[in-house]
GROMACS .gro file of C-alpha atoms in nm:
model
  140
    1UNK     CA    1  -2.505  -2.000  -1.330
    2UNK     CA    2  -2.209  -2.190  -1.385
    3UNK     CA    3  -2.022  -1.883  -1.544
    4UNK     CA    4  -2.129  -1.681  -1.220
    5UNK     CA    5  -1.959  -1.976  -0.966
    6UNK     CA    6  -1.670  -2.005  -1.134
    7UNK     CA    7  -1.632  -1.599  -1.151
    8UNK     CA    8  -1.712  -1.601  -0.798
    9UNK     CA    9  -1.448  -1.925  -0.691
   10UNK     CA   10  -1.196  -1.714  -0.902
   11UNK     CA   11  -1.237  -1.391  -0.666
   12UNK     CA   12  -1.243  -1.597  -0.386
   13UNK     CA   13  -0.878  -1.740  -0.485
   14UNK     CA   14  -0.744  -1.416  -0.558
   15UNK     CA   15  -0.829  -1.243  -0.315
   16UNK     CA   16  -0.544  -1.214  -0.019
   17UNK     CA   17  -0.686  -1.314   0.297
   18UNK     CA   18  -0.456  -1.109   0.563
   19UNK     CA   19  -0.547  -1.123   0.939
   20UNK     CA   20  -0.421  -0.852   1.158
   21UNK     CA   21  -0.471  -0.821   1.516
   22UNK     CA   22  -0.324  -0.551   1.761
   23UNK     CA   23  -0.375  -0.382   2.127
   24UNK     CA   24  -0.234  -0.090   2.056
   25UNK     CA   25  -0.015   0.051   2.315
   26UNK     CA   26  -0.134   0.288   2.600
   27UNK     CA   27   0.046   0.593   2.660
   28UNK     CA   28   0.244   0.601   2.336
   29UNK     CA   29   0.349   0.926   2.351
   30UNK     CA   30   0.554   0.802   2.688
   31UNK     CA   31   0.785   0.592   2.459
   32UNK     CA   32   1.113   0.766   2.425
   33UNK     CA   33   1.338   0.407   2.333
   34UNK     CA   34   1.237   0.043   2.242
   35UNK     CA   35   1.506  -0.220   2.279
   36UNK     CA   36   1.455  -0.424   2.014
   37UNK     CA   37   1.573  -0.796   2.146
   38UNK     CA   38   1.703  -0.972   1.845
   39UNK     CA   39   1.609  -1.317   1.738
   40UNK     CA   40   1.838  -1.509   1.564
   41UNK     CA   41   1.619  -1.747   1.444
   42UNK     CA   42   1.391  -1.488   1.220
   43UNK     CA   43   1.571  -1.500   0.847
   44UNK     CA   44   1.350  -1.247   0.713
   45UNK     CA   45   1.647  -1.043   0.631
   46UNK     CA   46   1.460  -0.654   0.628
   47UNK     CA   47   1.225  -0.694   0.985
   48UNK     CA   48   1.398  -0.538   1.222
   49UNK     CA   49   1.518  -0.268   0.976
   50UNK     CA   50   1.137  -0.204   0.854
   51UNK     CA   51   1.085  -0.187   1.236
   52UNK     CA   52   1.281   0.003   1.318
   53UNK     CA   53   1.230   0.238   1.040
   54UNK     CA   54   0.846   0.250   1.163
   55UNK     CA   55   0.900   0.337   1.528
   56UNK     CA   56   1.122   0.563   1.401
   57UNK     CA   57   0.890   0.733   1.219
   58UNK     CA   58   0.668   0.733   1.546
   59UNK     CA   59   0.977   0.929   1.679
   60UNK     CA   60   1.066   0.618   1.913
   61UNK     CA   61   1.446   0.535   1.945
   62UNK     CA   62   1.558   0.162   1.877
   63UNK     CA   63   1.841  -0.005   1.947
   64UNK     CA   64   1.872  -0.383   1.870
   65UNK     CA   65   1.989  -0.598   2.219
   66UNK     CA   66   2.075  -0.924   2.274
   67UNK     CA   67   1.825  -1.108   2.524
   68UNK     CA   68   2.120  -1.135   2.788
   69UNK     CA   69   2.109  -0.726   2.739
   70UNK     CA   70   1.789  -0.680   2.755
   71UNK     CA   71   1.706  -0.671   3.119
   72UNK     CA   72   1.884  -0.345   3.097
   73UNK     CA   73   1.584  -0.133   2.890
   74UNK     CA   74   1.254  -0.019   3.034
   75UNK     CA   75   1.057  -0.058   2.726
   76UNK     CA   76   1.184  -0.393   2.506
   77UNK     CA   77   1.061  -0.503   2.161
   78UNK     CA   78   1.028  -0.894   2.113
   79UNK     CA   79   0.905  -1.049   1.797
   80UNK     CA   80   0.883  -1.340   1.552
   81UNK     CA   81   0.877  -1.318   1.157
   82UNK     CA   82   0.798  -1.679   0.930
   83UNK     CA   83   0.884  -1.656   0.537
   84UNK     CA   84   0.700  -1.849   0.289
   85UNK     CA   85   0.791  -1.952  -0.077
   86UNK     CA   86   0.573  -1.982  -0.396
   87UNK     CA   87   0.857  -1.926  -0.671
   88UNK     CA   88   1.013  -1.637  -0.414
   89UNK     CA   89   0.996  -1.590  -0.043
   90UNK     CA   90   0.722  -1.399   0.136
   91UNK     CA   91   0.642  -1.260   0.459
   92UNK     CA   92   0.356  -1.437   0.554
   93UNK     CA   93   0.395  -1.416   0.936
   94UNK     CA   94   0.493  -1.177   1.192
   95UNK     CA   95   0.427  -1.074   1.590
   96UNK     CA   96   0.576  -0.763   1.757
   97UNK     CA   97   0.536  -0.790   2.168
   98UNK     CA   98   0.613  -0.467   2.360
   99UNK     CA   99   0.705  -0.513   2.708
  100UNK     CA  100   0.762  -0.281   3.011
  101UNK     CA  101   0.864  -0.424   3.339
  102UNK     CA  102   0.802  -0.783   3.245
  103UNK     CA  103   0.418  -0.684   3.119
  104UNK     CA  104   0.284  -0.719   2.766
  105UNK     CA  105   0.207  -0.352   2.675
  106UNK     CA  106   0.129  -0.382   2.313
  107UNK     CA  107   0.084  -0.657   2.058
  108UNK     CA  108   0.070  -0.695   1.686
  109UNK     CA  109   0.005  -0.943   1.445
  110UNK     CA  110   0.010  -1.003   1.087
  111UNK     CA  111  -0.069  -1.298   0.926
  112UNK     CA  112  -0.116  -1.413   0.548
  113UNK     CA  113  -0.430  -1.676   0.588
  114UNK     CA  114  -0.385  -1.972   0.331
  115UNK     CA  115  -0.010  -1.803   0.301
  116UNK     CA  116  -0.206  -1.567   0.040
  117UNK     CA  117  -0.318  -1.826  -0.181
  118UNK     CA  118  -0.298  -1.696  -0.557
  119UNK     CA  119  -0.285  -1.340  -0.466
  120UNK     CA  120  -0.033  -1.146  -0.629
  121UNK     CA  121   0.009  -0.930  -0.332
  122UNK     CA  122   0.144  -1.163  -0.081
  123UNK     CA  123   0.443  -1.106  -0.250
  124UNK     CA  124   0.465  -0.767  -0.136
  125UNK     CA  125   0.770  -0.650   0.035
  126UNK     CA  126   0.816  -0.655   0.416
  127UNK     CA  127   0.733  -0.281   0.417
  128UNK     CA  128   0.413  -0.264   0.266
  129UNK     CA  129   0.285  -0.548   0.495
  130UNK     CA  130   0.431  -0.419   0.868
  131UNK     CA  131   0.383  -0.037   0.814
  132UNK     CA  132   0.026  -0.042   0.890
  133UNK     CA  133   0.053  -0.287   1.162
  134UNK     CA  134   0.322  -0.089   1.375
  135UNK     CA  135   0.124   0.234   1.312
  136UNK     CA  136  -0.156   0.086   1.414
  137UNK     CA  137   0.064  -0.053   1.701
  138UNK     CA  138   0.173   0.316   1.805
  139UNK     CA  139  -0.169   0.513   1.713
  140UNK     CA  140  -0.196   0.770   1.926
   0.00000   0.00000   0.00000
């Protein structure tokens, strides 16, 4: 019985607890362009181009805008990214906000719970963890 604890303690711990939420945007297929409204203070150093790269591949134009710019795009793109470290940084954070005329039209979320504990794939690159968020984001 012990054995079968200690087995079961040891799955628990390696096993990478990730939370995702989104509302998926409405009308998708009406995006055309996405400002994307850079934040300085985000030092994860491939989000916006893994972003990017996914509304891309939703065939949705970016361009990355300051906030003073951004009152001049229909559809804008805020969002927030925290690193961890555990012998090398980590994504273990991130929200993407899509706004249209000052109203939230989409949100996404991905967070690491326990910042992935002893999992090995918390480590994963910023890639692997947002692609399925922002196509889940932009499902159609």
């Amino acid at each position: 019985m012990k054995k079968f604890a200690l087995a079961a303690m040891s799955i628990a711990a390696l096993t990478a607890c990730t939370a995702v939420q989104v509302k998926p945007v409405t009308g998708v297929a009406e995006l055309k362009k996405v400002c994307v409204v850079s934040n300085p203070k985000v030092i994860v150093e491939d989000f916006v181009d893994v972003v990017r790269d996914g509304f891309s591949r939703h065939s949705i134009a970016t361009d990355v805008v300051s906030s003073e710019a951004a009152g001049g795009c229909d559809v804008t793109l805020t969002y927030t990214a925290l690193r961890s470290w555990d012998m090398a940084p980590y994504l273990s954070h991130a929200e993407l906000r899509l706004w249209r005329g000052g109203m939230q039209i989409g949100y996404a979320e991905y967070h690491l719970r326990g910042k992935g504990g002893f999992a090995l794939t918390k480590w994963q690159g910023t890639k692997a963890k947002m692609d399925p968020v922002i196509d889940q984001l932009l499902a159609q």
